[in-house]
PDB file of C-alpha atoms in Angstrom:
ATOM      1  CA  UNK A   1     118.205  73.674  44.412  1.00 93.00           C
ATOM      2  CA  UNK A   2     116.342  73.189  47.840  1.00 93.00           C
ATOM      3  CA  UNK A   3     114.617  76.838  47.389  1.00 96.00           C
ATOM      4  CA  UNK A   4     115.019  78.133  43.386  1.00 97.00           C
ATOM      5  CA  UNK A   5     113.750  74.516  42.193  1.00 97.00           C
ATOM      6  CA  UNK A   6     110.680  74.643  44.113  1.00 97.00           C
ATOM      7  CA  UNK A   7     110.505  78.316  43.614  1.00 98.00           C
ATOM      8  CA  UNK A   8     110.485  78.128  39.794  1.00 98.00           C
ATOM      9  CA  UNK A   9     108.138  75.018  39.783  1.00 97.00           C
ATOM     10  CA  UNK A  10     105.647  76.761  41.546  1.00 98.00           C
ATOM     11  CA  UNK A  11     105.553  79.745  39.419  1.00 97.00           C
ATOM     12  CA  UNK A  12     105.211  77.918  36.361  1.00 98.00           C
ATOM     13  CA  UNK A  13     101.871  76.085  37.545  1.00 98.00           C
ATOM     14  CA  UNK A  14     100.287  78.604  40.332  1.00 98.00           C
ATOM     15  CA  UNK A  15      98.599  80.948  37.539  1.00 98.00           C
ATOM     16  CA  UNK A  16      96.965  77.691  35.415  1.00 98.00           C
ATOM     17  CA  UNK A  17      96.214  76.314  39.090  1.00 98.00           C
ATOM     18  CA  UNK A  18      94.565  79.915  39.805  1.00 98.00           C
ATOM     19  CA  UNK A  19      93.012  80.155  36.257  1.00 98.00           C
ATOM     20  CA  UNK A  20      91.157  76.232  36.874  1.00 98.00           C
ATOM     21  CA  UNK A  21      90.629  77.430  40.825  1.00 97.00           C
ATOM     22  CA  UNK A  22      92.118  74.487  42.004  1.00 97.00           C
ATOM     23  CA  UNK A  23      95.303  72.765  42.588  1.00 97.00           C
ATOM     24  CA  UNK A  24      97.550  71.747  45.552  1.00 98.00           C
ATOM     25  CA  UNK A  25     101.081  72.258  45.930  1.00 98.00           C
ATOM     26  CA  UNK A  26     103.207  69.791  48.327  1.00 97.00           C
ATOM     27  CA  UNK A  27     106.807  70.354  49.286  1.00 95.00           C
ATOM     28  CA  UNK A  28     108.694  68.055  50.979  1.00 93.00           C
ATOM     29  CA  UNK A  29     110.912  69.992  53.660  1.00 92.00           C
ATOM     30  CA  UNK A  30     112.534  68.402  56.585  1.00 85.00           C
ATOM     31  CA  UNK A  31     112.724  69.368  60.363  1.00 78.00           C
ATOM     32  CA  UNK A  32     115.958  70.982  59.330  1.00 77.00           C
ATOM     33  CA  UNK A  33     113.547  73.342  58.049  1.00 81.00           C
ATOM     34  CA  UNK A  34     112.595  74.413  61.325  1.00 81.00           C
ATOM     35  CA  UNK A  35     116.018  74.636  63.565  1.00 75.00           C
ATOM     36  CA  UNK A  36     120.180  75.076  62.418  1.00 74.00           C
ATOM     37  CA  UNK A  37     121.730  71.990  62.495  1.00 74.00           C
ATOM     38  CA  UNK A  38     125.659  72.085  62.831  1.00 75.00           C
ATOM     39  CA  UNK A  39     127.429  71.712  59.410  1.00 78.00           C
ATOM     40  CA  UNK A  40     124.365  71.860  57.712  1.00 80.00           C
ATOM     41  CA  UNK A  41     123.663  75.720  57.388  1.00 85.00           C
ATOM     42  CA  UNK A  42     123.532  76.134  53.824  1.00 90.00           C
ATOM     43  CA  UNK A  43     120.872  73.758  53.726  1.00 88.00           C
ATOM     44  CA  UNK A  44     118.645  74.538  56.810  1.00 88.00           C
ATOM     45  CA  UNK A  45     118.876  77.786  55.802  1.00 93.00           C
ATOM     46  CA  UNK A  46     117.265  76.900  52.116  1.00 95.00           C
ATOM     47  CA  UNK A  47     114.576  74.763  53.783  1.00 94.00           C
ATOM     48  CA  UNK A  48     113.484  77.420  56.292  1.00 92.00           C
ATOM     49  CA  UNK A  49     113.559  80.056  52.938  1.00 96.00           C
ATOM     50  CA  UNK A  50     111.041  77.255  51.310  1.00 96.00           C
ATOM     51  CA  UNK A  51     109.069  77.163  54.246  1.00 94.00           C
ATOM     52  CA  UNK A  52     108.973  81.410  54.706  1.00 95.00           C
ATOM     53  CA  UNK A  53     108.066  81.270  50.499  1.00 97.00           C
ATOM     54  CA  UNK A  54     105.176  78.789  50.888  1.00 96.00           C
ATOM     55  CA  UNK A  55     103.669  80.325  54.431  1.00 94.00           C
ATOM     56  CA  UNK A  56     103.791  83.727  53.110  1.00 95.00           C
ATOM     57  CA  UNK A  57     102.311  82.384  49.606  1.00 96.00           C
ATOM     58  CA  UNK A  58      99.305  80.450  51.849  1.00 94.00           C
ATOM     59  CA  UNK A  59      98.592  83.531  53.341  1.00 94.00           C
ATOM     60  CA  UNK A  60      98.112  85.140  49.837  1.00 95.00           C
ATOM     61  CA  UNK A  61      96.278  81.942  48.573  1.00 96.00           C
ATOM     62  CA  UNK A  62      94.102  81.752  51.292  1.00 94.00           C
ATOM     63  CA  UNK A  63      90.700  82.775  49.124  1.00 95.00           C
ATOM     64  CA  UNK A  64      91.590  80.489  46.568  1.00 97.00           C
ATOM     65  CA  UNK A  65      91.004  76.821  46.004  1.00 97.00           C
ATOM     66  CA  UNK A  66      94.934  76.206  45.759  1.00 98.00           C
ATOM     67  CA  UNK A  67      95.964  74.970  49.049  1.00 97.00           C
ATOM     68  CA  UNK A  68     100.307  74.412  49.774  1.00 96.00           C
ATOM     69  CA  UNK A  69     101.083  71.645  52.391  1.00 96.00           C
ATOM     70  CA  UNK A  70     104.797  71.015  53.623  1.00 94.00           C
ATOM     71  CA  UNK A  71     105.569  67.892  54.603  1.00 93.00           C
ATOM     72  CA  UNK A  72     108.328  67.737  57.435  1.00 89.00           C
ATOM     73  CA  UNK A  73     109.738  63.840  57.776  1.00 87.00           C
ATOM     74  CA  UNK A  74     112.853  62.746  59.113  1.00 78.00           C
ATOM     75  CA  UNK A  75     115.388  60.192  57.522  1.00 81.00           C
ATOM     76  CA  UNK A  76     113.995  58.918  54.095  1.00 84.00           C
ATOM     77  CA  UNK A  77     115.742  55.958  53.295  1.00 84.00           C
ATOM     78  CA  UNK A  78     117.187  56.875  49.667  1.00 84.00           C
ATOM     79  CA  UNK A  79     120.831  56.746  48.464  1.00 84.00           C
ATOM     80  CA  UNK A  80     121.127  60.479  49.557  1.00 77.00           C
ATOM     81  CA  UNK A  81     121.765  59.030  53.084  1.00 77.00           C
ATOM     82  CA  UNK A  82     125.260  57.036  51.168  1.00 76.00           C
ATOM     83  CA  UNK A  83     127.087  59.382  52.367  1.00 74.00           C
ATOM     84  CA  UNK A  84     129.429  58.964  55.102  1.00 71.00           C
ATOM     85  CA  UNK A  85     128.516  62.151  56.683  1.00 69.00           C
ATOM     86  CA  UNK A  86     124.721  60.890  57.213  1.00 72.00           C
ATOM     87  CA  UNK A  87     125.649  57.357  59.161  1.00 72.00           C
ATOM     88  CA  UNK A  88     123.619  58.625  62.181  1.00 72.00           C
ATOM     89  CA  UNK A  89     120.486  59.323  59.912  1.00 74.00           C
ATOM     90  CA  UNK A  90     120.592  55.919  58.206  1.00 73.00           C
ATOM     91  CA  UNK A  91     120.611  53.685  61.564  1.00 76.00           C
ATOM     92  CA  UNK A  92     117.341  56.272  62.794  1.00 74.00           C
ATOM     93  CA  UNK A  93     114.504  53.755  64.171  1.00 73.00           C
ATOM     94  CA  UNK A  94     112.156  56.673  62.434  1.00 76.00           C
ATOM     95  CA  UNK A  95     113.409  55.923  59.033  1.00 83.00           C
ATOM     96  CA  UNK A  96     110.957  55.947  56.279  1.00 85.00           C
ATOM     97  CA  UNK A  97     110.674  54.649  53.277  1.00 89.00           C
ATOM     98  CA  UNK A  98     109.450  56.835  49.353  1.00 92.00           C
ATOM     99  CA  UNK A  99     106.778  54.892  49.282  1.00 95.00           C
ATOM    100  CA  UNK A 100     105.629  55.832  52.892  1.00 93.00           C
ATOM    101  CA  UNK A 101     106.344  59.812  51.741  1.00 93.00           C
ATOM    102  CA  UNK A 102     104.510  59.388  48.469  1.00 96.00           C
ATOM    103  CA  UNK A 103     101.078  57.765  50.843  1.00 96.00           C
ATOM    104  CA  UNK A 104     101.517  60.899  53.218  1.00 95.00           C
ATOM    105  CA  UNK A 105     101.372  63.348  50.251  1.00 96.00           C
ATOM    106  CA  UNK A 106      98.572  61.549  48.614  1.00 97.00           C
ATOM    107  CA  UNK A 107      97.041  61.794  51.880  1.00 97.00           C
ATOM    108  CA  UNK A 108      97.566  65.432  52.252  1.00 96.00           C
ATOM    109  CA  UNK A 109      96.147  66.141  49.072  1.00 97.00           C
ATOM    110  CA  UNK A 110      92.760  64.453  50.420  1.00 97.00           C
ATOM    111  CA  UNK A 111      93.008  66.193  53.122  1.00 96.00           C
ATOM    112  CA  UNK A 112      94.346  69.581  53.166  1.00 95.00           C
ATOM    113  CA  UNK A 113      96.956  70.660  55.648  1.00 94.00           C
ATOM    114  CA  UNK A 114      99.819  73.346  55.822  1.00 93.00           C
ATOM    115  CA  UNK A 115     102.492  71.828  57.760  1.00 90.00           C
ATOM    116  CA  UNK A 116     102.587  67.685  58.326  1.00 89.00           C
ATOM    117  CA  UNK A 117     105.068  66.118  60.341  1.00 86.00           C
ATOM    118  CA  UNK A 118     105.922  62.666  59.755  1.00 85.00           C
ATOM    119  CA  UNK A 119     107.242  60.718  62.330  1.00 75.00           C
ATOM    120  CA  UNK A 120     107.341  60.277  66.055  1.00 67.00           C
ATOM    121  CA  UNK A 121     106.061  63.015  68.726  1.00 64.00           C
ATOM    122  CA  UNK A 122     109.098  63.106  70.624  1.00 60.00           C
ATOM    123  CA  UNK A 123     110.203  64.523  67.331  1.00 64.00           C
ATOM    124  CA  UNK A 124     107.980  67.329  66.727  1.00 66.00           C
ATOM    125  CA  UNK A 125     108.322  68.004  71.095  1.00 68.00           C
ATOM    126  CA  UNK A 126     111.938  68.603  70.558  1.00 65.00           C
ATOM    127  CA  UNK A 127     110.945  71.065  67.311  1.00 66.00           C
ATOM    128  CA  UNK A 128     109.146  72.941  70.002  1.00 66.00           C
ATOM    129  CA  UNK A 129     111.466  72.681  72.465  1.00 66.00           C
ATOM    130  CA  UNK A 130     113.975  74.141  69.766  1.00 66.00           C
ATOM    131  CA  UNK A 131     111.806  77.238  69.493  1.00 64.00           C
ATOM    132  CA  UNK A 132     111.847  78.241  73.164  1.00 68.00           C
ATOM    133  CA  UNK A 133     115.594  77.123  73.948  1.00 65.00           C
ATOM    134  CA  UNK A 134     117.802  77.046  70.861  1.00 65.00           C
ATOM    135  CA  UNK A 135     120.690  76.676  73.182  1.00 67.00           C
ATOM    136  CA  UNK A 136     119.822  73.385  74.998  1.00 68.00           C
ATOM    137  CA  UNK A 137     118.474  71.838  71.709  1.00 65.00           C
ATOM    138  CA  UNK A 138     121.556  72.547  70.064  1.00 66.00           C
ATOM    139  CA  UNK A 139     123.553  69.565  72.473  1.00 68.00           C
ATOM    140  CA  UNK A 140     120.627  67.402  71.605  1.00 66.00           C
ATOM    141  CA  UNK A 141     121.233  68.130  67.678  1.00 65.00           C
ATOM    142  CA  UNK A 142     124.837  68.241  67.719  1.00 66.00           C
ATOM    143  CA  UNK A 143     124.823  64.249  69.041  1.00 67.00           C
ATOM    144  CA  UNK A 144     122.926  63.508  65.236  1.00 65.00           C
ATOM    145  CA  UNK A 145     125.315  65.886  63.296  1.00 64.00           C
ATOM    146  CA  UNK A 146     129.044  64.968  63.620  1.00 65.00           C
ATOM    147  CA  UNK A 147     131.361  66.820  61.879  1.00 65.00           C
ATOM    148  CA  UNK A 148     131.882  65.577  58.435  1.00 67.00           C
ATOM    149  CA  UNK A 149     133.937  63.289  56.936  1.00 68.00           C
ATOM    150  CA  UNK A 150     136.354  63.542  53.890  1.00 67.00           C
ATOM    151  CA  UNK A 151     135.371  61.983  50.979  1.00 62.00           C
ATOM    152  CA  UNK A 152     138.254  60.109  49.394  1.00 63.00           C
ATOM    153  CA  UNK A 153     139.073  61.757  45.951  1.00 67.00           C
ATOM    154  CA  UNK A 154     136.372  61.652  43.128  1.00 63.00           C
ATOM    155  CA  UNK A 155     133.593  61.026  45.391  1.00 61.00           C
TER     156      UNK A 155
END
């Protein structure tokens, strides 16, 4: 769902976008996007395959008035984070609310940008941090990802 959804979506509209030469595409991604988290490879590995599809579509877009923008924010406070499993994400002091995410994508759509991170610098620091020692940032991430829990049956 994380990378056929968008995928699909964006197939059906890019060639009326291209035929009206105009149109914007947001995705909402996550920072998982950008590094493995443990017990969550299935899905930082379909948010970094969103974020390869749209960067490699920008690149073909790039003469065109369709511009794609990925939005990177942390915790959103939705029932998603319910789970028992995502405890750590839920008590974040960077947790946002829909509302906040729908204002940044309006915003984005004003004013055109590829990648937006929402939320604090230290944040988007550690990203980059990630990229030049995977190993260190690993103990960081691994204090925000516990292992997870069983859900009782029928949950």
């Amino acid at each position: 769902v994380n990378y056929a959804a968008p995928v699909t979506l964006i197939r059906a509209v890019l060639p009326d976008m291209l035929k009206s030469k105009k149109g914007h595409i947001v995705n909402i991604n996550t920072i998982g996007g950008l590094y493995a988290a443990p017990y969550n490879g299935a899905y930082c590995a379909s948010k970094w395959a969103l974020l390869a599809y749209v960067e490699s579509l920008a690149y073909e877009l790039e003469s065109t008035n369709v511009h794609i923008s990925s939005l990177f924010p942390g915790p959103i406070d939705t029932r998603f984070l319910s789970n028992p499993n995502f405890e750590n994400f839920r008590k974040s002091p960077n947790i946002v609310s829909p509302n906040y995410i729908a204002q940044k994508v309006l915003s984005v759509i004003d004013s055109p940008k590829e990648r937006v991170f929402i939320g604090s610098l230290f944040k988007l620091l550690v990203v980059k941090i990630a990229n030049f020692n995977p190993r260190f940032f690993r103990k960081i991430i691994e204090k925000k990802n516990t292992p997870p829990q069983k859900l009782p049956p029928g949950e």
